[in-house]
Amino acid sequence: GIQVEQSPPDLILQEGANSTLRCNFSDSVNNLQWFHQNPWGQLINLFYIPSGTKQNGRLSATTVATERYSLLYISSSQTTDSGVYFCGRGGSNYKLTFGKGTLLTVNP
Amino acid sequence: DGGITQSPKYLFRKEGQNVTLSCEQNLNHDAMYWYRQDPGQGLRLIYYSQIVNDFQKGDIAEGYSVSREKKESFPLTVTSAQKNPTAFYLCASSIDREQGYTFGSGTRLTVV
């Protein structure tokens, strides 16, 4: 089946630091999304990015579909950025396959 | 405000009982999805529906059932055939298959 691998599995930062999260996928992509899950379990959609680069404030994402990976950049991290970051990959159907996530902890 | 409402937030079930989780959206989205999340794991797709009166099995459909009688509603029934139902259940919706998802706040089901 389709594989989605995220790295690193865990990341600890000091407030103000920058970070890069990676998502590798094993097949072509029509749909690539990044989500943030807060400590209460709510998943927030950060980016819909099947290709190219997008930016939203301190966050940006890049997907290189031909090389089957996507990156999420977090700059000047804040404690409220803590949580689990998931990427989800979709192909030609409606099924979005998720990686196991990156647990980010930002310390004050 | 538009969004997805899941209820209840917490649910306790005795072994052998069926239980139904509610998911309602007012985003006018055609597609709806049910995912299961276990501790330390990613999300796994249970069922999805592209349109009213139609739904498809996901990767882990055994022991679950759904219906899609209205565009706004996509309830999930966890049956007694589901061998390990304790998990966090998340409902999502999207305009179509190539758009971003919106998730509900989840239902945490515990079998006692």
JSON list of C-alpha atoms in Angstrom, two decimals:
[
{"chain": "A", "resi": 1, "resn": "GLY", "atom": "CA", "xyz": [0.00, 0.00, 0.00]},
{"chain": "A", "resi": 2, "resn": "ILE", "atom": "CA", "xyz": [0.87, 3.66, -0.05]},
{"chain": "A", "resi": 3, "resn": "GLN", "atom": "CA", "xyz": [3.56, 4.61, 2.46]},
{"chain": "A", "resi": 4, "resn": "VAL", "atom": "CA", "xyz": [3.77, 8.00, 4.14]},
{"chain": "A", "resi": 5, "resn": "GLU", "atom": "CA", "xyz": [6.79, 8.54, 6.36]},
{"chain": "A", "resi": 6, "resn": "GLN", "atom": "CA", "xyz": [7.39, 11.56, 8.53]},
{"chain": "A", "resi": 7, "resn": "SER", "atom": "CA", "xyz": [10.62, 12.69, 10.15]},
{"chain": "A", "resi": 8, "resn": "PRO", "atom": "CA", "xyz": [11.76, 13.34, 12.74]},
{"chain": "A", "resi": 9, "resn": "PRO", "atom": "CA", "xyz": [9.31, 11.49, 15.01]},
{"chain": "A", "resi": 10, "resn": "ASP", "atom": "CA", "xyz": [10.08, 13.85, 17.89]},
{"chain": "A", "resi": 11, "resn": "LEU", "atom": "CA", "xyz": [11.55, 17.34, 18.01]},
{"chain": "A", "resi": 12, "resn": "ILE", "atom": "CA", "xyz": [12.30, 19.58, 20.99]},
{"chain": "A", "resi": 13, "resn": "LEU", "atom": "CA", "xyz": [13.03, 23.26, 20.42]},
{"chain": "A", "resi": 14, "resn": "GLN", "atom": "CA", "xyz": [13.63, 26.40, 22.39]},
{"chain": "A", "resi": 15, "resn": "GLU", "atom": "CA", "xyz": [11.24, 29.23, 21.71]},
{"chain": "A", "resi": 16, "resn": "GLY", "atom": "CA", "xyz": [12.45, 31.29, 18.77]},
{"chain": "A", "resi": 17, "resn": "ALA", "atom": "CA", "xyz": [14.18, 28.44, 16.96]},
{"chain": "A", "resi": 18, "resn": "ASN", "atom": "CA", "xyz": [13.40, 27.34, 13.41]},
{"chain": "A", "resi": 19, "resn": "SER", "atom": "CA", "xyz": [12.56, 23.81, 12.30]},
{"chain": "A", "resi": 20, "resn": "THR", "atom": "CA", "xyz": [11.91, 21.69, 9.24]},
{"chain": "A", "resi": 21, "resn": "LEU", "atom": "CA", "xyz": [9.57, 18.70, 9.20]},
{"chain": "A", "resi": 22, "resn": "ARG", "atom": "CA", "xyz": [9.67, 16.22, 6.36]},
{"chain": "A", "resi": 23, "resn": "CYS", "atom": "CA", "xyz": [7.07, 13.98, 4.73]},
{"chain": "A", "resi": 24, "resn": "ASN", "atom": "CA", "xyz": [8.07, 11.29, 2.20]},
{"chain": "A", "resi": 25, "resn": "PHE", "atom": "CA", "xyz": [5.47, 9.39, 0.20]},
{"chain": "A", "resi": 26, "resn": "SER", "atom": "CA", "xyz": [5.78, 6.32, -1.98]},
{"chain": "A", "resi": 27, "resn": "ASP", "atom": "CA", "xyz": [3.49, 7.19, -4.90]},
{"chain": "A", "resi": 28, "resn": "SER", "atom": "CA", "xyz": [2.33, 10.09, -7.03]},
{"chain": "A", "resi": 29, "resn": "VAL", "atom": "CA", "xyz": [0.26, 12.74, -5.31]},
{"chain": "A", "resi": 30, "resn": "ASN", "atom": "CA", "xyz": [-2.91, 14.67, -6.17]},
{"chain": "A", "resi": 31, "resn": "ASN", "atom": "CA", "xyz": [-3.54, 15.84, -2.64]},
{"chain": "A", "resi": 32, "resn": "LEU", "atom": "CA", "xyz": [-1.00, 16.69, 0.08]},
{"chain": "A", "resi": 33, "resn": "GLN", "atom": "CA", "xyz": [-2.06, 18.33, 3.30]},
{"chain": "A", "resi": 34, "resn": "TRP", "atom": "CA", "xyz": [-0.34, 19.35, 6.52]},
{"chain": "A", "resi": 35, "resn": "PHE", "atom": "CA", "xyz": [-2.19, 19.41, 9.83]},
{"chain": "A", "resi": 36, "resn": "HIS", "atom": "CA", "xyz": [-1.46, 20.46, 13.39]},
{"chain": "A", "resi": 37, "resn": "GLN", "atom": "CA", "xyz": [-3.07, 18.47, 16.21]},
{"chain": "A", "resi": 38, "resn": "ASN", "atom": "CA", "xyz": [-3.28, 20.38, 19.47]},
{"chain": "A", "resi": 39, "resn": "PRO", "atom": "CA", "xyz": [-3.11, 18.73, 22.91]},
{"chain": "A", "resi": 40, "resn": "TRP", "atom": "CA", "xyz": [-6.92, 18.42, 22.96]},
{"chain": "A", "resi": 41, "resn": "GLY", "atom": "CA", "xyz": [-6.93, 16.41, 19.76]},
{"chain": "A", "resi": 42, "resn": "GLN", "atom": "CA", "xyz": [-8.25, 19.04, 17.36]},
{"chain": "A", "resi": 43, "resn": "LEU", "atom": "CA", "xyz": [-6.71, 18.83, 13.89]},
{"chain": "A", "resi": 44, "resn": "ILE", "atom": "CA", "xyz": [-6.22, 22.12, 12.09]},
{"chain": "A", "resi": 45, "resn": "ASN", "atom": "CA", "xyz": [-5.52, 22.21, 8.38]},
{"chain": "A", "resi": 46, "resn": "LEU", "atom": "CA", "xyz": [-2.32, 24.21, 7.80]},
{"chain": "A", "resi": 47, "resn": "PHE", "atom": "CA", "xyz": [-1.77, 23.74, 4.08]},
{"chain": "A", "resi": 48, "resn": "TYR", "atom": "CA", "xyz": [-3.28, 22.06, 1.06]},
{"chain": "A", "resi": 49, "resn": "ILE", "atom": "CA", "xyz": [-0.17, 21.76, -1.10]},
{"chain": "A", "resi": 50, "resn": "PRO", "atom": "CA", "xyz": [0.03, 19.02, -3.78]},
{"chain": "A", "resi": 51, "resn": "SER", "atom": "CA", "xyz": [2.88, 20.95, -5.41]},
{"chain": "A", "resi": 52, "resn": "GLY", "atom": "CA", "xyz": [4.82, 24.18, -5.10]},
{"chain": "A", "resi": 53, "resn": "THR", "atom": "CA", "xyz": [5.32, 26.45, -2.10]},
{"chain": "A", "resi": 54, "resn": "LYS", "atom": "CA", "xyz": [2.91, 28.29, 0.17]},
{"chain": "A", "resi": 55, "resn": "GLN", "atom": "CA", "xyz": [3.43, 30.56, 3.14]},
{"chain": "A", "resi": 56, "resn": "ASN", "atom": "CA", "xyz": [1.16, 31.55, 5.99]},
{"chain": "A", "resi": 57, "resn": "GLY", "atom": "CA", "xyz": [2.80, 33.77, 8.56]},
{"chain": "A", "resi": 58, "resn": "ARG", "atom": "CA", "xyz": [5.63, 31.91, 10.28]},
{"chain": "A", "resi": 59, "resn": "LEU", "atom": "CA", "xyz": [4.75, 28.67, 8.53]},
{"chain": "A", "resi": 60, "resn": "SER", "atom": "CA", "xyz": [5.56, 27.65, 5.00]},
{"chain": "A", "resi": 61, "resn": "ALA", "atom": "CA", "xyz": [5.38, 24.40, 3.06]},
{"chain": "A", "resi": 62, "resn": "THR", "atom": "CA", "xyz": [6.95, 23.04, -0.09]},
{"chain": "A", "resi": 63, "resn": "THR", "atom": "CA", "xyz": [6.00, 19.91, -2.01]},
{"chain": "A", "resi": 64, "resn": "VAL", "atom": "CA", "xyz": [8.25, 18.46, -4.70]},
{"chain": "A", "resi": 65, "resn": "ALA", "atom": "CA", "xyz": [5.87, 15.95, -6.24]},
{"chain": "A", "resi": 66, "resn": "THR", "atom": "CA", "xyz": [8.40, 14.57, -8.74]},
{"chain": "A", "resi": 67, "resn": "GLU", "atom": "CA", "xyz": [10.70, 13.60, -5.84]},
{"chain": "A", "resi": 68, "resn": "ARG", "atom": "CA", "xyz": [7.82, 12.53, -3.59]},
{"chain": "A", "resi": 69, "resn": "TYR", "atom": "CA", "xyz": [8.40, 14.67, -0.54]},
{"chain": "A", "resi": 70, "resn": "SER", "atom": "CA", "xyz": [7.00, 17.68, 1.25]},
{"chain": "A", "resi": 71, "resn": "LEU", "atom": "CA", "xyz": [8.55, 19.96, 3.85]},
{"chain": "A", "resi": 72, "resn": "LEU", "atom": "CA", "xyz": [6.94, 22.09, 6.53]},
{"chain": "A", "resi": 73, "resn": "TYR", "atom": "CA", "xyz": [8.99, 25.01, 7.86]},
{"chain": "A", "resi": 74, "resn": "ILE", "atom": "CA", "xyz": [8.28, 26.64, 11.18]},
{"chain": "A", "resi": 75, "resn": "SER", "atom": "CA", "xyz": [10.18, 29.84, 11.89]},
{"chain": "A", "resi": 76, "resn": "SER", "atom": "CA", "xyz": [10.56, 31.68, 15.21]},
{"chain": "A", "resi": 77, "resn": "SER", "atom": "CA", "xyz": [8.72, 28.88, 17.00]},
{"chain": "A", "resi": 78, "resn": "GLN", "atom": "CA", "xyz": [6.36, 29.65, 19.89]},
{"chain": "A", "resi": 79, "resn": "THR", "atom": "CA", "xyz": [5.10, 27.45, 22.71]},
{"chain": "A", "resi": 80, "resn": "THR", "atom": "CA", "xyz": [1.70, 27.39, 21.04]},
{"chain": "A", "resi": 81, "resn": "ASP", "atom": "CA", "xyz": [3.28, 25.59, 18.07]},
{"chain": "A", "resi": 82, "resn": "SER", "atom": "CA", "xyz": [3.64, 22.48, 20.26]},
{"chain": "A", "resi": 83, "resn": "GLY", "atom": "CA", "xyz": [1.65, 19.45, 19.25]},
{"chain": "A", "resi": 84, "resn": "VAL", "atom": "CA", "xyz": [1.71, 16.77, 16.58]},
{"chain": "A", "resi": 85, "resn": "TYR", "atom": "CA", "xyz": [2.15, 17.64, 12.92]},
{"chain": "A", "resi": 86, "resn": "PHE", "atom": "CA", "xyz": [0.69, 15.24, 10.38]},
{"chain": "A", "resi": 87, "resn": "CYS", "atom": "CA", "xyz": [0.96, 15.08, 6.65]},
{"chain": "A", "resi": 88, "resn": "GLY", "atom": "CA", "xyz": [-1.67, 13.32, 4.58]},
{"chain": "A", "resi": 89, "resn": "ARG", "atom": "CA", "xyz": [-1.24, 12.17, 0.98]},
{"chain": "A", "resi": 90, "resn": "GLY", "atom": "CA", "xyz": [-4.05, 11.49, -1.50]},
{"chain": "A", "resi": 91, "resn": "GLY", "atom": "CA", "xyz": [-3.95, 10.02, -4.99]},
{"chain": "A", "resi": 92, "resn": "SER", "atom": "CA", "xyz": [-6.62, 9.69, -7.64]},
{"chain": "A", "resi": 93, "resn": "ASN", "atom": "CA", "xyz": [-9.36, 8.69, -5.19]},
{"chain": "A", "resi": 94, "resn": "TYR", "atom": "CA", "xyz": [-10.73, 10.20, -2.01]},
{"chain": "A", "resi": 95, "resn": "LYS", "atom": "CA", "xyz": [-8.47, 8.30, 0.37]},
{"chain": "A", "resi": 96, "resn": "LEU", "atom": "CA", "xyz": [-5.98, 10.40, 2.33]},
{"chain": "A", "resi": 97, "resn": "THR", "atom": "CA", "xyz": [-3.18, 8.33, 3.89]},
{"chain": "A", "resi": 98, "resn": "PHE", "atom": "CA", "xyz": [-1.49, 9.83, 6.94]},
{"chain": "A", "resi": 99, "resn": "GLY", "atom": "CA", "xyz": [1.98, 9.50, 8.35]},
{"chain": "A", "resi": 100, "resn": "LYS", "atom": "CA", "xyz": [2.54, 8.81, 12.05]},
{"chain": "A", "resi": 101, "resn": "GLY", "atom": "CA", "xyz": [3.31, 12.44, 12.76]},
{"chain": "A", "resi": 102, "resn": "THR", "atom": "CA", "xyz": [6.07, 14.55, 14.29]},
{"chain": "A", "resi": 103, "resn": "LEU", "atom": "CA", "xyz": [5.65, 15.45, 17.96]},
{"chain": "A", "resi": 104, "resn": "LEU", "atom": "CA", "xyz": [6.95, 19.00, 18.41]},
{"chain": "A", "resi": 105, "resn": "THR", "atom": "CA", "xyz": [7.66, 20.42, 21.84]},
{"chain": "A", "resi": 106, "resn": "VAL", "atom": "CA", "xyz": [8.61, 24.10, 22.10]},
{"chain": "A", "resi": 107, "resn": "ASN", "atom": "CA", "xyz": [10.02, 25.09, 25.46]},
{"chain": "A", "resi": 108, "resn": "PRO", "atom": "CA", "xyz": [9.88, 28.68, 26.79]},
{"chain": "B", "resi": 1, "resn": "ASP", "atom": "CA", "xyz": [-19.82, 29.88, 11.79]},
{"chain": "B", "resi": 2, "resn": "GLY", "atom": "CA", "xyz": [-19.40, 26.90, 9.48]},
{"chain": "B", "resi": 3, "resn": "GLY", "atom": "CA", "xyz": [-17.81, 23.78, 10.82]},
{"chain": "B", "resi": 4, "resn": "ILE", "atom": "CA", "xyz": [-18.10, 20.13, 11.82]},
{"chain": "B", "resi": 5, "resn": "THR", "atom": "CA", "xyz": [-19.71, 19.04, 15.05]},
{"chain": "B", "resi": 6, "resn": "GLN", "atom": "CA", "xyz": [-18.98, 15.66, 16.58]},
{"chain": "B", "resi": 7, "resn": "SER", "atom": "CA", "xyz": [-20.86, 14.32, 19.54]},
{"chain": "B", "resi": 8, "resn": "PRO", "atom": "CA", "xyz": [-20.44, 13.19, 22.18]},
{"chain": "B", "resi": 9, "resn": "LYS", "atom": "CA", "xyz": [-16.87, 14.18, 23.08]},
{"chain": "B", "resi": 10, "resn": "TYR", "atom": "CA", "xyz": [-16.49, 11.19, 25.40]},
{"chain": "B", "resi": 11, "resn": "LEU", "atom": "CA", "xyz": [-18.34, 7.89, 25.17]},
{"chain": "B", "resi": 12, "resn": "PHE", "atom": "CA", "xyz": [-18.18, 4.78, 27.29]},
{"chain": "B", "resi": 13, "resn": "ARG", "atom": "CA", "xyz": [-19.52, 1.50, 25.98]},
{"chain": "B", "resi": 14, "resn": "LYS", "atom": "CA", "xyz": [-19.91, -1.93, 27.46]},
{"chain": "B", "resi": 15, "resn": "GLU", "atom": "CA", "xyz": [-18.52, -4.85, 25.53]},
{"chain": "B", "resi": 16, "resn": "GLY", "atom": "CA", "xyz": [-21.09, -6.33, 23.16]},
{"chain": "B", "resi": 17, "resn": "GLN", "atom": "CA", "xyz": [-22.99, -3.08, 22.63]},
{"chain": "B", "resi": 18, "resn": "ASN", "atom": "CA", "xyz": [-23.31, -1.09, 19.44]},
{"chain": "B", "resi": 19, "resn": "VAL", "atom": "CA", "xyz": [-22.77, 2.66, 19.67]},
{"chain": "B", "resi": 20, "resn": "THR", "atom": "CA", "xyz": [-23.31, 5.47, 17.17]},
{"chain": "B", "resi": 21, "resn": "LEU", "atom": "CA", "xyz": [-21.08, 8.52, 16.84]},
{"chain": "B", "resi": 22, "resn": "SER", "atom": "CA", "xyz": [-22.58, 11.66, 15.37]},
{"chain": "B", "resi": 23, "resn": "CYS", "atom": "CA", "xyz": [-20.97, 13.92, 12.76]},
{"chain": "B", "resi": 24, "resn": "GLU", "atom": "CA", "xyz": [-22.75, 16.98, 11.35]},
{"chain": "B", "resi": 25, "resn": "GLN", "atom": "CA", "xyz": [-21.34, 19.65, 9.02]},
{"chain": "B", "resi": 26, "resn": "ASN", "atom": "CA", "xyz": [-22.77, 22.95, 7.76]},
{"chain": "B", "resi": 27, "resn": "LEU", "atom": "CA", "xyz": [-20.00, 23.66, 5.27]},
{"chain": "B", "resi": 28, "resn": "ASN", "atom": "CA", "xyz": [-21.98, 22.38, 2.28]},
{"chain": "B", "resi": 29, "resn": "HIS", "atom": "CA", "xyz": [-19.20, 19.89, 1.61]},
{"chain": "B", "resi": 30, "resn": "ASP", "atom": "CA", "xyz": [-19.98, 16.89, -0.57]},
{"chain": "B", "resi": 31, "resn": "ALA", "atom": "CA", "xyz": [-17.36, 14.51, 0.85]},
{"chain": "B", "resi": 32, "resn": "MET", "atom": "CA", "xyz": [-17.19, 13.23, 4.41]},
{"chain": "B", "resi": 33, "resn": "TYR", "atom": "CA", "xyz": [-14.77, 10.87, 6.14]},
{"chain": "B", "resi": 34, "resn": "TRP", "atom": "CA", "xyz": [-14.30, 8.88, 9.33]},
{"chain": "B", "resi": 35, "resn": "TYR", "atom": "CA", "xyz": [-10.82, 8.25, 10.74]},
{"chain": "B", "resi": 36, "resn": "ARG", "atom": "CA", "xyz": [-9.59, 6.33, 13.74]},
{"chain": "B", "resi": 37, "resn": "GLN", "atom": "CA", "xyz": [-6.54, 7.42, 15.75]},
{"chain": "B", "resi": 38, "resn": "ASP", "atom": "CA", "xyz": [-4.75, 5.20, 18.26]},
{"chain": "B", "resi": 39, "resn": "PRO", "atom": "CA", "xyz": [-2.11, 6.53, 20.70]},
{"chain": "B", "resi": 40, "resn": "GLY", "atom": "CA", "xyz": [1.13, 7.42, 18.95]},
{"chain": "B", "resi": 41, "resn": "GLN", "atom": "CA", "xyz": [-0.30, 6.53, 15.56]},
{"chain": "B", "resi": 42, "resn": "GLY", "atom": "CA", "xyz": [-1.44, 8.35, 12.49]},
{"chain": "B", "resi": 43, "resn": "LEU", "atom": "CA", "xyz": [-5.02, 8.43, 11.31]},
{"chain": "B", "resi": 44, "resn": "ARG", "atom": "CA", "xyz": [-6.52, 5.42, 9.55]},
{"chain": "B", "resi": 45, "resn": "LEU", "atom": "CA", "xyz": [-9.51, 5.72, 7.22]},
{"chain": "B", "resi": 46, "resn": "ILE", "atom": "CA", "xyz": [-12.65, 3.78, 8.22]},
{"chain": "B", "resi": 47, "resn": "TYR", "atom": "CA", "xyz": [-15.26, 4.92, 5.69]},
{"chain": "B", "resi": 48, "resn": "TYR", "atom": "CA", "xyz": [-15.76, 7.81, 3.32]},
{"chain": "B", "resi": 49, "resn": "SER", "atom": "CA", "xyz": [-18.66, 9.22, 1.35]},
{"chain": "B", "resi": 50, "resn": "GLN", "atom": "CA", "xyz": [-18.37, 11.27, -1.83]},
{"chain": "B", "resi": 51, "resn": "ILE", "atom": "CA", "xyz": [-22.06, 12.06, -2.12]},
{"chain": "B", "resi": 52, "resn": "VAL", "atom": "CA", "xyz": [-25.40, 11.48, -0.43]},
{"chain": "B", "resi": 53, "resn": "ASN", "atom": "CA", "xyz": [-26.58, 7.83, -0.38]},
{"chain": "B", "resi": 54, "resn": "ASP", "atom": "CA", "xyz": [-23.13, 6.56, -1.34]},
{"chain": "B", "resi": 55, "resn": "PHE", "atom": "CA", "xyz": [-20.16, 5.51, 0.77]},
{"chain": "B", "resi": 56, "resn": "GLN", "atom": "CA", "xyz": [-17.02, 3.43, 0.41]},
{"chain": "B", "resi": 57, "resn": "LYS", "atom": "CA", "xyz": [-14.96, 1.29, 2.76]},
{"chain": "B", "resi": 58, "resn": "GLY", "atom": "CA", "xyz": [-11.63, 2.62, 3.87]},
{"chain": "B", "resi": 59, "resn": "ASP", "atom": "CA", "xyz": [-8.64, 0.67, 5.15]},
{"chain": "B", "resi": 60, "resn": "ILE", "atom": "CA", "xyz": [-10.17, -0.58, 8.43]},
{"chain": "B", "resi": 61, "resn": "ALA", "atom": "CA", "xyz": [-13.95, -0.86, 7.83]},
{"chain": "B", "resi": 62, "resn": "GLU", "atom": "CA", "xyz": [-14.49, -4.20, 9.57]},
{"chain": "B", "resi": 63, "resn": "GLY", "atom": "CA", "xyz": [-16.76, -3.84, 12.60]},
{"chain": "B", "resi": 64, "resn": "TYR", "atom": "CA", "xyz": [-18.05, -0.42, 11.55]},
{"chain": "B", "resi": 65, "resn": "SER", "atom": "CA", "xyz": [-21.05, 0.81, 9.57]},
{"chain": "B", "resi": 66, "resn": "VAL", "atom": "CA", "xyz": [-22.14, 4.20, 8.23]},
{"chain": "B", "resi": 67, "resn": "SER", "atom": "CA", "xyz": [-25.03, 5.91, 6.48]},
{"chain": "B", "resi": 68, "resn": "ARG", "atom": "CA", "xyz": [-25.28, 9.08, 4.41]},
{"chain": "B", "resi": 69, "resn": "GLU", "atom": "CA", "xyz": [-28.95, 9.97, 4.13]},
{"chain": "B", "resi": 70, "resn": "LYS", "atom": "CA", "xyz": [-28.35, 13.72, 4.27]},
{"chain": "B", "resi": 71, "resn": "LYS", "atom": "CA", "xyz": [-25.51, 15.86, 2.95]},
{"chain": "B", "resi": 72, "resn": "GLU", "atom": "CA", "xyz": [-24.93, 17.31, 6.40]},
{"chain": "B", "resi": 73, "resn": "SER", "atom": "CA", "xyz": [-24.75, 14.08, 8.36]},
{"chain": "B", "resi": 74, "resn": "PHE", "atom": "CA", "xyz": [-22.45, 11.04, 8.35]},
{"chain": "B", "resi": 75, "resn": "PRO", "atom": "CA", "xyz": [-22.99, 8.93, 11.50]},
{"chain": "B", "resi": 76, "resn": "LEU", "atom": "CA", "xyz": [-20.64, 6.07, 12.36]},
{"chain": "B", "resi": 77, "resn": "THR", "atom": "CA", "xyz": [-21.81, 2.94, 14.21]},
{"chain": "B", "resi": 78, "resn": "VAL", "atom": "CA", "xyz": [-19.22, 0.93, 16.07]},
{"chain": "B", "resi": 79, "resn": "THR", "atom": "CA", "xyz": [-20.65, -2.56, 16.25]},
{"chain": "B", "resi": 80, "resn": "SER", "atom": "CA", "xyz": [-19.95, -5.36, 18.69]},
{"chain": "B", "resi": 81, "resn": "ALA", "atom": "CA", "xyz": [-17.96, -7.04, 15.89]},
{"chain": "B", "resi": 82, "resn": "GLN", "atom": "CA", "xyz": [-15.22, -4.42, 16.24]},
{"chain": "B", "resi": 83, "resn": "LYS", "atom": "CA", "xyz": [-12.66, -6.24, 18.37]},
{"chain": "B", "resi": 84, "resn": "ASN", "atom": "CA", "xyz": [-10.71, -3.26, 19.68]},
{"chain": "B", "resi": 85, "resn": "PRO", "atom": "CA", "xyz": [-12.97, -0.21, 19.53]},
{"chain": "B", "resi": 86, "resn": "THR", "atom": "CA", "xyz": [-11.28, 1.94, 22.17]},
{"chain": "B", "resi": 87, "resn": "ALA", "atom": "CA", "xyz": [-9.82, 4.86, 20.19]},
{"chain": "B", "resi": 88, "resn": "PHE", "atom": "CA", "xyz": [-10.18, 8.50, 19.20]},
{"chain": "B", "resi": 89, "resn": "TYR", "atom": "CA", "xyz": [-12.58, 8.93, 16.27]},
{"chain": "B", "resi": 90, "resn": "LEU", "atom": "CA", "xyz": [-12.35, 11.91, 13.93]},
{"chain": "B", "resi": 91, "resn": "CYS", "atom": "CA", "xyz": [-14.78, 13.03, 11.29]},
{"chain": "B", "resi": 92, "resn": "ALA", "atom": "CA", "xyz": [-13.75, 15.27, 8.40]},
{"chain": "B", "resi": 93, "resn": "SER", "atom": "CA", "xyz": [-15.25, 16.84, 5.31]},
{"chain": "B", "resi": 94, "resn": "SER", "atom": "CA", "xyz": [-14.04, 18.40, 2.08]},
{"chain": "B", "resi": 95, "resn": "ILE", "atom": "CA", "xyz": [-15.56, 20.04, -0.99]},
{"chain": "B", "resi": 96, "resn": "ASP", "atom": "CA", "xyz": [-14.12, 17.30, -3.19]},
{"chain": "B", "resi": 97, "resn": "ARG", "atom": "CA", "xyz": [-11.15, 14.92, -3.30]},
{"chain": "B", "resi": 98, "resn": "GLU", "atom": "CA", "xyz": [-8.60, 17.59, -4.22]},
{"chain": "B", "resi": 99, "resn": "GLN", "atom": "CA", "xyz": [-9.31, 20.14, -1.53]},
{"chain": "B", "resi": 100, "resn": "GLY", "atom": "CA", "xyz": [-8.31, 20.59, 2.07]},
{"chain": "B", "resi": 101, "resn": "TYR", "atom": "CA", "xyz": [-10.04, 18.73, 4.86]},
{"chain": "B", "resi": 102, "resn": "THR", "atom": "CA", "xyz": [-11.86, 20.25, 7.81]},
{"chain": "B", "resi": 103, "resn": "PHE", "atom": "CA", "xyz": [-11.90, 18.06, 10.92]},
{"chain": "B", "resi": 104, "resn": "GLY", "atom": "CA", "xyz": [-14.30, 17.87, 13.83]},
{"chain": "B", "resi": 105, "resn": "SER", "atom": "CA", "xyz": [-13.05, 17.89, 17.41]},
{"chain": "B", "resi": 106, "resn": "GLY", "atom": "CA", "xyz": [-13.33, 14.12, 17.79]},
{"chain": "B", "resi": 107, "resn": "THR", "atom": "CA", "xyz": [-15.04, 11.53, 19.98]},
{"chain": "B", "resi": 108, "resn": "ARG", "atom": "CA", "xyz": [-13.03, 9.51, 22.46]},
{"chain": "B", "resi": 109, "resn": "LEU", "atom": "CA", "xyz": [-14.61, 6.05, 22.78]},
{"chain": "B", "resi": 110, "resn": "THR", "atom": "CA", "xyz": [-13.71, 3.75, 25.66]},
{"chain": "B", "resi": 111, "resn": "VAL", "atom": "CA", "xyz": [-14.98, 0.20, 26.04]},
{"chain": "B", "resi": 112, "resn": "VAL", "atom": "CA", "xyz": [-15.44, -0.76, 29.68]}
]
